[in-house]
Amino acid sequence: MAQPKIEALAIHPDRAAAEELDARDPLAFTRARFSVPEGVVYLDGNSLGALPTGVRAAVLDAVSRQWGQDLIGSWNGNGWWTLPERVGDRIGALVGAAPGQVICGDSTSVQLFQALTAAARLRPDRRVLLTDASNFPTDQYLADAVARLLGLEVRRVDPAGLKVGADVAVVALSAVDYRTGELWDVEAITRQAHAAGAVVVWDLCHAAGVLPVDLDGVGADAAVGCTYKYLNGGPGSPAWLYLPHRHQPVADLPLTGWMGRADPFGLAGAYEPAEGVARARIGTPPVLSMVAVEAALDVWDGVDPAAVRAKSLALGDLLITLADGLRTDGVTVVTPREGRRRGSHVSLRHEKAYELCQALIARGVVGDFRAPDLLRLGLAPLYLSYADVWDAMRALAEILATKEHEAPRFRRDQTAVVT
């Protein structure tokens, strides 16, 4: 059968140019540190990172030897007890936090609740909590929950026009918009909030592992992030909390579990917080997931974070250039084009974004969909190549040209929703 003529495939640079970029990529060596299925172009690392090759052996050892043979002795003998601080410090190194300020464990929701409540209690004379009106739903729900608990007023704002009044206790924002990939100026917003006397809580779920965040340098008051996106810790892997040294002695955390007590094995009836960031421990950490996260962080050995950011931007530039060739097919780029305003995913708008996403997945190009009309394509520099991006956009061009996405099997009422 003759192949259809597809004008949209006359896109530049061509694949040879993409291959040349791969040949000169200083991060090309890191792709071998991941298990990406053959024939798959994975553009959903902003939802769930790919499997690092070292994780399987680490988890197997934790199950078969540490748990299976060493049993309860593993808490000390195999370092289970120190996992939250140990993993926390390794994550801290990726987000500009000196040792002793990051703890890992529990879910993103729990860590957000901890951070928001403790931050608000630092300004007991103020009654307003600002959050992004387009923030991820959990961030908004928890802002409302903390407000009910503490008698605060939540105001939903646009970070682009942020104004912080004298009544604002906390500014709680995500560094990167989860829908559009827009990157906010973390340093400038933190400085503005501090000038008004407020404290700032940053959600770095879409930033940690791909952006050069400097939490200590910008003077952030608290931050949280997950480990299953660009940190590749696996589905449901635990989140982390940043609590700087200057706030640790006075931080009034709402969840006071026994592992965060000064002497947890004293088993006293009254709570006395531990010194340092250990006070942010709550209960028993999810050891198997923590072991996976610790092994996953090995992919950063010998990696220059500046090179990661540079490749992220270059991949995004290529994707946007190729997407511009699809304008006549109803595709528009939603993500800011300027590198300083862009995270590490690019969102494309199309009225049939859901169907396009499903058609791409059927071809082995895995992205995701956000209602009502966004096709979201994540760019994980450690395992994604320039040729991958070119191949993905070629597939999209072919689907649009042949109207493949209009097949009944790709309709939203026929297919499971992409999460």
GROMACS .gro file of C-alpha atoms in nm:
model
  419
    1MET     CA    1   0.000   0.000   0.000
    2ALA     CA    2   0.133   0.343  -0.091
    3GLN     CA    3   0.218   0.566   0.203
    4PRO     CA    4   0.016   0.889   0.232
    5LYS     CA    5   0.190   1.213   0.151
    6ILE     CA    6   0.230   1.406   0.472
    7GLU     CA    7   0.328   1.767   0.424
    8ALA     CA    8   0.374   1.818   0.799
    9LEU     CA    9   0.672   1.582   0.793
   10ALA     CA   10   0.878   1.843   0.612
   11ILE     CA   11   1.002   1.956   0.953
   12HIS     CA   12   1.345   2.087   1.045
   13PRO     CA   13   1.584   1.991   1.182
   14ASP     CA   14   1.557   1.650   1.022
   15ARG     CA   15   1.632   1.325   1.204
   16ALA     CA   16   1.998   1.333   1.101
   17ALA     CA   17   2.034   1.661   1.288
   18ALA     CA   18   1.873   1.503   1.595
   19GLU     CA   19   2.113   1.209   1.571
   20GLU     CA   20   2.404   1.451   1.553
   21LEU     CA   21   2.287   1.616   1.874
   22ASP     CA   22   2.275   1.272   2.037
   23ALA     CA   23   2.628   1.197   1.920
   24ARG     CA   24   2.751   1.512   2.098
   25ASP     CA   25   2.532   1.473   2.407
   26PRO     CA   26   2.744   1.484   2.726
   27LEU     CA   27   2.466   1.295   2.907
   28ALA     CA   28   2.436   1.013   2.654
   29PHE     CA   29   2.602   0.774   2.902
   30THR     CA   30   2.314   0.801   3.150
   31ARG     CA   31   2.059   0.635   2.919
   32ALA     CA   32   2.219   0.297   2.994
   33ARG     CA   33   2.134   0.351   3.362
   34PHE     CA   34   1.763   0.302   3.286
   35SER     CA   35   1.545   0.017   3.168
   36VAL     CA   36   1.329   0.172   2.897
   37PRO     CA   37   1.130  -0.086   2.697
   38GLU     CA   38   1.251  -0.147   2.344
   39GLY     CA   39   1.049   0.044   2.087
   40VAL     CA   40   0.902   0.289   2.339
   41VAL     CA   41   0.954   0.665   2.335
   42TYR     CA   42   0.880   0.755   2.694
   43LEU     CA   43   0.756   1.112   2.738
   44ASP     CA   44   0.577   1.063   3.070
   45GLY     CA   45   0.865   1.084   3.313
   46ASN     CA   46   0.696   1.393   3.457
   47SER     CA   47   0.430   1.153   3.593
   48LEU     CA   48   0.633   0.837   3.658
   49GLY     CA   49   1.003   0.814   3.593
   50ALA     CA   50   1.157   0.520   3.412
   51LEU     CA   51   1.309   0.230   3.606
   52PRO     CA   52   1.678   0.275   3.693
   53THR     CA   53   1.869  -0.046   3.630
   54GLY     CA   54   2.006  -0.066   3.984
   55VAL     CA   55   1.669  -0.058   4.158
   56ARG     CA   56   1.567  -0.415   4.085
   57ALA     CA   57   1.872  -0.568   4.257
   58ALA     CA   58   1.848  -0.328   4.552
   59VAL     CA   59   1.483  -0.410   4.621
   60LEU     CA   60   1.541  -0.782   4.571
   61ASP     CA   61   1.823  -0.770   4.825
   62ALA     CA   62   1.604  -0.577   5.070
   63VAL     CA   63   1.333  -0.841   5.040
   64SER     CA   64   1.530  -1.165   5.019
   65ARG     CA   65   1.836  -1.097   5.236
   66GLN     CA   66   1.760  -0.800   5.460
   67TRP     CA   67   1.398  -0.886   5.540
   68GLY     CA   68   1.410  -1.256   5.463
   69GLN     CA   69   1.727  -1.342   5.654
   70ASP     CA   70   1.833  -1.053   5.876
   71LEU     CA   71   1.476  -0.978   5.982
   72ILE     CA   72   1.440  -0.709   6.248
   73GLY     CA   73   1.817  -0.676   6.276
   74SER     CA   74   1.805  -0.485   5.948
   75TRP     CA   75   1.685  -0.171   6.122
   76ASN     CA   76   2.040  -0.121   6.247
   77GLY     CA   77   2.247  -0.376   6.057
   78ASN     CA   78   2.125  -0.272   5.711
   79GLY     CA   79   2.057   0.094   5.782
   80TRP     CA   80   1.680   0.097   5.766
   81TRP     CA   81   1.655   0.336   6.059
   82THR     CA   82   1.867   0.607   5.894
   83LEU     CA   83   1.701   0.587   5.550
   84PRO     CA   84   1.484   0.901   5.590
   85GLU     CA   85   1.781   1.128   5.669
   86ARG     CA   86   2.023   0.949   5.438
   87VAL     CA   87   1.795   0.965   5.136
   88GLY     CA   88   1.689   1.315   5.237
   89ASP     CA   89   2.045   1.445   5.222
   90ARG     CA   90   2.096   1.294   4.877
   91ILE     CA   91   1.781   1.464   4.750
   92GLY     CA   92   1.889   1.783   4.924
   93ALA     CA   93   2.207   1.786   4.719
   94LEU     CA   94   1.991   1.804   4.405
   95VAL     CA   95   1.779   2.097   4.526
   96GLY     CA   96   2.042   2.315   4.688
   97ALA     CA   97   1.991   2.211   5.049
   98ALA     CA   98   2.286   2.156   5.282
   99PRO     CA   99   2.286   1.831   5.483
  100GLY     CA  100   2.044   1.798   5.771
  101GLN     CA  101   1.753   1.988   5.614
  102VAL     CA  102   1.563   1.730   5.407
  103ILE     CA  103   1.373   1.427   5.534
  104CYS     CA  104   1.221   1.159   5.312
  105GLY     CA  105   0.913   0.953   5.395
  106ASP     CA  106   0.533   0.960   5.377
  107SER     CA  107   0.333   1.091   5.082
  108THR     CA  108   0.342   1.428   4.909
  109SER     CA  109   0.004   1.508   5.065
  110VAL     CA  110   0.133   1.440   5.416
  111GLN     CA  111   0.447   1.645   5.358
  112LEU     CA  112   0.242   1.933   5.217
  113PHE     CA  113   0.018   1.926   5.522
  114GLN     CA  114   0.322   1.932   5.748
  115ALA     CA  115   0.486   2.218   5.560
  116LEU     CA  116   0.177   2.437   5.522
  117THR     CA  117   0.071   2.402   5.884
  118ALA     CA  118   0.418   2.463   6.025
  119ALA     CA  119   0.467   2.761   5.793
  120ALA     CA  120   0.137   2.921   5.895
  121ARG     CA  121   0.222   2.876   6.261
  122LEU     CA  122   0.538   3.081   6.204
  123ARG     CA  123   0.310   3.381   6.140
  124PRO     CA  124   0.030   3.339   6.397
  125ASP     CA  125  -0.078   3.704   6.370
  126ARG     CA  126  -0.160   3.672   5.996
  127ARG     CA  127  -0.470   3.508   5.855
  128VAL     CA  128  -0.424   3.466   5.477
  129LEU     CA  129  -0.277   3.177   5.279
  130LEU     CA  130  -0.208   3.242   4.910
  131THR     CA  131  -0.200   2.958   4.658
  132ASP     CA  132  -0.203   2.929   4.281
  133ALA     CA  133  -0.554   2.916   4.135
  134SER     CA  134  -0.417   2.667   3.878
  135ASN     CA  135  -0.219   2.462   4.129
  136PHE     CA  136  -0.243   2.084   4.139
  137PRO     CA  137  -0.571   1.986   4.310
  138THR     CA  138  -0.402   1.826   4.612
  139ASP     CA  139  -0.214   2.150   4.683
  140GLN     CA  140  -0.540   2.343   4.675
  141TYR     CA  141  -0.732   2.088   4.882
  142LEU     CA  142  -0.465   2.086   5.150
  143ALA     CA  143  -0.449   2.465   5.156
  144ASP     CA  144  -0.822   2.462   5.228
  145ALA     CA  145  -0.781   2.192   5.494
  146VAL     CA  146  -0.503   2.379   5.674
  147ALA     CA  147  -0.709   2.697   5.655
  148ARG     CA  148  -1.004   2.524   5.822
  149LEU     CA  149  -0.776   2.386   6.090
  150LEU     CA  150  -0.608   2.717   6.170
  151GLY     CA  151  -0.886   2.962   6.090
  152LEU     CA  152  -0.716   3.108   5.783
  153GLU     CA  153  -0.851   3.251   5.459
  154VAL     CA  154  -0.731   3.093   5.134
  155ARG     CA  155  -0.691   3.325   4.839
  156ARG     CA  156  -0.630   3.176   4.496
  157VAL     CA  157  -0.406   3.393   4.283
  158ASP     CA  158  -0.212   3.402   3.958
  159PRO     CA  159   0.162   3.386   4.034
  160ALA     CA  160   0.229   3.607   3.730
  161GLY     CA  161   0.058   3.898   3.907
  162LEU     CA  162   0.136   3.804   4.265
  163LYS     CA  163   0.078   4.067   4.532
  164VAL     CA  164   0.160   3.986   4.893
  165GLY     CA  165  -0.014   4.202   5.151
  166ALA     CA  166   0.061   4.256   5.518
  167ASP     CA  167  -0.210   4.004   5.612
  168VAL     CA  168  -0.049   3.713   5.425
  169ALA     CA  169   0.105   3.441   5.640
  170VAL     CA  170   0.203   3.188   5.371
  171VAL     CA  171   0.260   3.189   4.998
  172ALA     CA  172   0.229   2.831   4.872
  173LEU     CA  173   0.312   2.771   4.505
  174SER     CA  174   0.442   2.506   4.270
  175ALA     CA  175   0.766   2.602   4.097
  176VAL     CA  176   0.636   2.457   3.770
  177ASP     CA  177   0.275   2.466   3.651
  178TYR     CA  178   0.175   2.100   3.620
  179ARG     CA  179  -0.048   2.169   3.320
  180THR     CA  180   0.148   2.411   3.106
  181GLY     CA  181   0.506   2.357   3.220
  182GLU     CA  182   0.548   2.727   3.299
  183LEU     CA  183   0.833   2.793   3.542
  184TRP     CA  184   0.789   3.064   3.804
  185ASP     CA  185   1.079   3.274   3.933
  186VAL     CA  186   1.139   3.100   4.266
  187GLU     CA  187   1.399   3.347   4.385
  188ALA     CA  188   1.204   3.662   4.296
  189ILE     CA  189   0.876   3.535   4.445
  190THR     CA  190   1.049   3.425   4.766
  191ARG     CA  191   1.214   3.764   4.794
  192GLN     CA  192   0.882   3.942   4.737
  193ALA     CA  193   0.704   3.733   5.001
  194HIS     CA  194   0.980   3.789   5.256
  195ALA     CA  195   0.972   4.162   5.194
  196ALA     CA  196   0.606   4.154   5.294
  197GLY     CA  197   0.680   3.945   5.603
  198ALA     CA  198   0.529   3.619   5.472
  199VAL     CA  199   0.686   3.274   5.453
  200VAL     CA  200   0.702   3.062   5.138
  201VAL     CA  201   0.634   2.692   5.077
  202TRP     CA  202   0.744   2.555   4.739
  203ASP     CA  203   0.611   2.240   4.572
  204LEU     CA  204   0.900   2.104   4.364
  205CYS     CA  205   0.734   1.788   4.231
  206HIS     CA  206   0.788   1.901   3.871
  207ALA     CA  207   1.126   2.061   3.941
  208ALA     CA  208   1.346   1.830   4.149
  209GLY     CA  209   1.577   1.637   3.918
  210VAL     CA  210   1.550   1.865   3.616
  211LEU     CA  211   1.583   2.224   3.742
  212PRO     CA  212   1.874   2.394   3.920
  213VAL     CA  213   1.686   2.476   4.241
  214ASP     CA  214   1.884   2.644   4.522
  215LEU     CA  215   1.660   2.628   4.828
  216ASP     CA  216   1.925   2.752   5.069
  217GLY     CA  217   2.038   3.023   4.831
  218VAL     CA  218   1.691   3.171   4.776
  219GLY     CA  219   1.601   3.145   5.144
  220ALA     CA  220   1.298   2.918   5.104
  221ASP     CA  221   1.107   2.856   5.427
  222ALA     CA  222   0.991   2.505   5.336
  223ALA     CA  223   0.959   2.285   5.029
  224VAL     CA  224   0.818   1.948   4.936
  225GLY     CA  225   0.854   1.717   4.643
  226CYS     CA  226   0.779   1.366   4.525
  227THR     CA  227   1.039   1.109   4.421
  228TYR     CA  228   0.849   0.918   4.152
  229LYS     CA  229   0.878   1.172   3.868
  230TYR     CA  230   1.223   1.297   3.767
  231LEU     CA  231   1.388   1.123   4.066
  232ASN     CA  232   1.266   0.786   3.933
  233GLY     CA  233   1.186   0.631   4.271
  234GLY     CA  234   0.896   0.419   4.146
  235PRO     CA  235   0.516   0.425   4.177
  236GLY     CA  236   0.403   0.561   4.512
  237SER     CA  237   0.758   0.623   4.631
  238PRO     CA  238   0.780   0.853   4.935
  239ALA     CA  239   0.797   1.230   4.923
  240TRP     CA  240   1.040   1.463   5.096
  241LEU     CA  241   1.023   1.776   5.311
  242TYR     CA  242   1.277   2.059   5.325
  243LEU     CA  243   1.292   2.241   5.657
  244PRO     CA  244   1.587   2.484   5.682
  245HIS     CA  245   1.809   2.495   5.987
  246ARG     CA  246   1.680   2.839   6.087
  247HIS     CA  247   1.323   2.713   6.127
  248GLN     CA  248   1.390   2.372   6.277
  249PRO     CA  249   1.407   2.477   6.645
  250VAL     CA  250   1.071   2.657   6.631
  251ALA     CA  251   0.881   2.458   6.369
  252ASP     CA  252   0.550   2.341   6.515
  253LEU     CA  253   0.473   2.037   6.300
  254PRO     CA  254   0.116   1.906   6.322
  255LEU     CA  255   0.193   1.533   6.295
  256THR     CA  256   0.405   1.428   6.590
  257GLY     CA  257   0.476   1.059   6.550
  258TRP     CA  258   0.699   0.854   6.775
  259MET     CA  259   0.991   0.846   6.533
  260GLY     CA  260   1.014   1.225   6.545
  261ARG     CA  261   1.056   1.229   6.923
  262ALA     CA  262   1.385   1.319   7.088
  263ASP     CA  263   1.413   0.968   7.235
  264PRO     CA  264   1.179   0.746   7.033
  265PHE     CA  265   1.268   0.430   7.221
  266GLY     CA  266   1.210   0.596   7.554
  267LEU     CA  267   0.841   0.543   7.476
  268ALA     CA  268   0.740   0.843   7.685
  269GLY     CA  269   0.376   0.950   7.696
  270ALA     CA  270   0.445   1.314   7.603
  271TYR     CA  271   0.601   1.438   7.281
  272GLU     CA  272   0.934   1.618   7.278
  273PRO     CA  273   1.069   1.690   6.929
  274ALA     CA  274   1.403   1.554   6.815
  275GLU     CA  275   1.684   1.788   6.729
  276GLY     CA  276   1.712   1.903   6.369
  277VAL     CA  277   1.516   1.777   6.073
  278ALA     CA  278   1.460   1.440   6.246
  279ARG     CA  279   1.164   1.604   6.422
  280ALA     CA  280   0.984   1.586   6.087
  281ARG     CA  281   0.988   1.207   6.097
  282ILE     CA  282   0.644   1.069   6.177
  283GLY     CA  283   0.601   0.694   6.176
  284THR     CA  284   0.766   0.387   6.031
  285PRO     CA  285   0.910   0.469   5.687
  286PRO     CA  286   0.813   0.258   5.382
  287VAL     CA  287   1.142   0.073   5.377
  288LEU     CA  288   1.110  -0.111   5.046
  289SER     CA  289   1.015   0.209   4.863
  290MET     CA  290   1.292   0.398   5.040
  291VAL     CA  291   1.545   0.138   4.930
  292ALA     CA  292   1.422   0.183   4.573
  293VAL     CA  293   1.460   0.562   4.595
  294GLU     CA  294   1.810   0.533   4.737
  295ALA     CA  295   1.917   0.305   4.454
  296ALA     CA  296   1.746   0.527   4.197
  297LEU     CA  297   1.951   0.826   4.312
  298ASP     CA  298   2.265   0.645   4.197
  299VAL     CA  299   2.184   0.753   3.841
  300TRP     CA  300   2.309   1.098   3.943
  301ASP     CA  301   2.664   0.978   4.006
  302GLY     CA  302   2.898   1.184   3.788
  303VAL     CA  303   2.612   1.391   3.644
  304ASP     CA  304   2.639   1.769   3.616
  305PRO     CA  305   2.300   1.924   3.704
  306ALA     CA  306   2.380   2.217   3.474
  307ALA     CA  307   2.412   1.974   3.183
  308VAL     CA  308   2.074   1.823   3.275
  309ARG     CA  309   1.908   2.164   3.260
  310ALA     CA  310   2.083   2.250   2.933
  311LYS     CA  311   1.965   1.928   2.771
  312SER     CA  312   1.614   1.971   2.907
  313LEU     CA  313   1.591   2.311   2.741
  314ALA     CA  314   1.742   2.183   2.417
  315LEU     CA  315   1.496   1.893   2.402
  316GLY     CA  316   1.214   2.138   2.463
  317ASP     CA  317   1.341   2.372   2.192
  318LEU     CA  318   1.345   2.084   1.945
  319LEU     CA  319   0.996   1.969   2.039
  320ILE     CA  320   0.855   2.322   2.012
  321THR     CA  321   1.020   2.374   1.674
  322LEU     CA  322   0.866   2.053   1.544
  323ALA     CA  323   0.528   2.134   1.698
  324ASP     CA  324   0.526   2.467   1.516
  325GLY     CA  325   0.518   2.270   1.192
  326LEU     CA  326   0.182   2.125   1.299
  327ARG     CA  327  -0.002   2.454   1.344
  328THR     CA  328  -0.215   2.393   1.037
  329ASP     CA  329  -0.336   2.073   1.204
  330GLY     CA  330  -0.472   2.266   1.501
  331VAL     CA  331  -0.171   2.215   1.732
  332THR     CA  332  -0.058   2.508   1.944
  333VAL     CA  333   0.224   2.526   2.196
  334VAL     CA  334   0.100   2.628   2.541
  335THR     CA  335   0.430   2.611   2.727
  336PRO     CA  336   0.640   2.930   2.735
  337ARG     CA  337   0.911   2.935   2.469
  338GLU     CA  338   1.166   3.124   2.675
  339GLY     CA  339   1.394   2.886   2.860
  340ARG     CA  340   1.389   3.089   3.181
  341ARG     CA  341   1.011   3.042   3.197
  342ARG     CA  342   0.996   2.673   3.109
  343GLY     CA  343   1.015   2.359   3.320
  344SER     CA  344   1.086   2.018   3.167
  345HIS     CA  345   0.760   1.931   2.997
  346VAL     CA  346   0.594   2.084   2.694
  347SER     CA  347   0.216   2.100   2.662
  348LEU     CA  348   0.042   2.112   2.326
  349ARG     CA  349  -0.319   2.220   2.285
  350HIS     CA  350  -0.551   2.041   2.044
  351GLU     CA  351  -0.925   1.989   2.056
  352LYS     CA  352  -0.867   1.613   2.023
  353ALA     CA  353  -0.577   1.596   2.267
  354TYR     CA  354  -0.714   1.290   2.444
  355GLU     CA  355  -0.756   1.094   2.123
  356LEU     CA  356  -0.412   1.202   2.002
  357CYS     CA  357  -0.260   1.083   2.329
  358GLN     CA  358  -0.420   0.742   2.292
  359ALA     CA  359  -0.314   0.711   1.928
  360LEU     CA  360   0.044   0.798   2.023
  361ILE     CA  361   0.047   0.540   2.301
  362ALA     CA  362  -0.072   0.279   2.051
  363ARG     CA  363   0.240   0.362   1.847
  364GLY     CA  364   0.470   0.332   2.149
  365VAL     CA  365   0.498   0.706   2.219
  366VAL     CA  366   0.387   0.753   2.580
  367GLY     CA  367   0.280   1.099   2.689
  368ASP     CA  368  -0.024   1.203   2.889
  369PHE     CA  369  -0.341   1.410   2.871
  370ARG     CA  370  -0.475   1.686   3.090
  371ALA     CA  371  -0.835   1.799   3.054
  372PRO     CA  372  -0.977   1.953   2.859
  373ASP     CA  373  -0.737   1.975   2.565
  374LEU     CA  374  -0.370   1.941   2.663
  375LEU     CA  375  -0.123   1.681   2.538
  376ARG     CA  376   0.159   1.685   2.791
  377LEU     CA  377   0.505   1.560   2.687
  378GLY     CA  378   0.767   1.515   2.959
  379LEU     CA  379   1.136   1.557   2.884
  380ALA     CA  380   1.358   1.352   3.116
  381PRO     CA  381   1.713   1.432   3.000
  382LEU     CA  382   1.883   1.135   3.165
  383TYR     CA  383   1.715   0.878   2.939
  384LEU     CA  384   1.551   1.071   2.655
  385SER     CA  385   1.733   1.134   2.327
  386TYR     CA  386   1.690   1.400   2.063
  387ALA     CA  387   1.601   1.128   1.814
  388ASP     CA  388   1.326   1.017   2.054
  389VAL     CA  389   1.171   1.363   2.038
  390TRP     CA  390   1.196   1.370   1.658
  391ASP     CA  391   1.037   1.025   1.631
  392ALA     CA  392   0.756   1.124   1.867
  393MET     CA  393   0.672   1.435   1.669
  394ARG     CA  394   0.688   1.244   1.341
  395ALA     CA  395   0.437   0.998   1.484
  396LEU     CA  396   0.214   1.287   1.588
  397ALA     CA  397   0.237   1.439   1.239
  398GLU     CA  398   0.145   1.106   1.080
  399ILE     CA  399  -0.150   1.057   1.313
  400LEU     CA  400  -0.284   1.403   1.234
  401ALA     CA  401  -0.231   1.367   0.859
  402THR     CA  402  -0.408   1.031   0.839
  403LYS     CA  403  -0.671   1.119   1.105
  404GLU     CA  404  -0.575   0.799   1.282
  405HIS     CA  405  -0.683   0.946   1.614
  406GLU     CA  406  -1.044   0.961   1.494
  407ALA     CA  407  -1.073   0.582   1.504
  408PRO     CA  408  -1.351   0.467   1.742
  409ARG     CA  409  -1.107   0.281   1.967
  410PHE     CA  410  -0.941   0.607   2.069
  411ARG     CA  411  -1.258   0.783   2.177
  412ARG     CA  412  -1.265   0.885   2.540
  413ASP     CA  413  -1.570   0.673   2.622
  414GLN     CA  414  -1.396   0.363   2.482
  415THR     CA  415  -1.060   0.391   2.655
  416ALA     CA  416  -0.939   0.420   3.012
  417VAL     CA  417  -0.852   0.771   3.116
  418VAL     CA  418  -0.483   0.855   3.117
  419THR     CA  419  -0.378   0.960   3.468
   0.00000   0.00000   0.00000
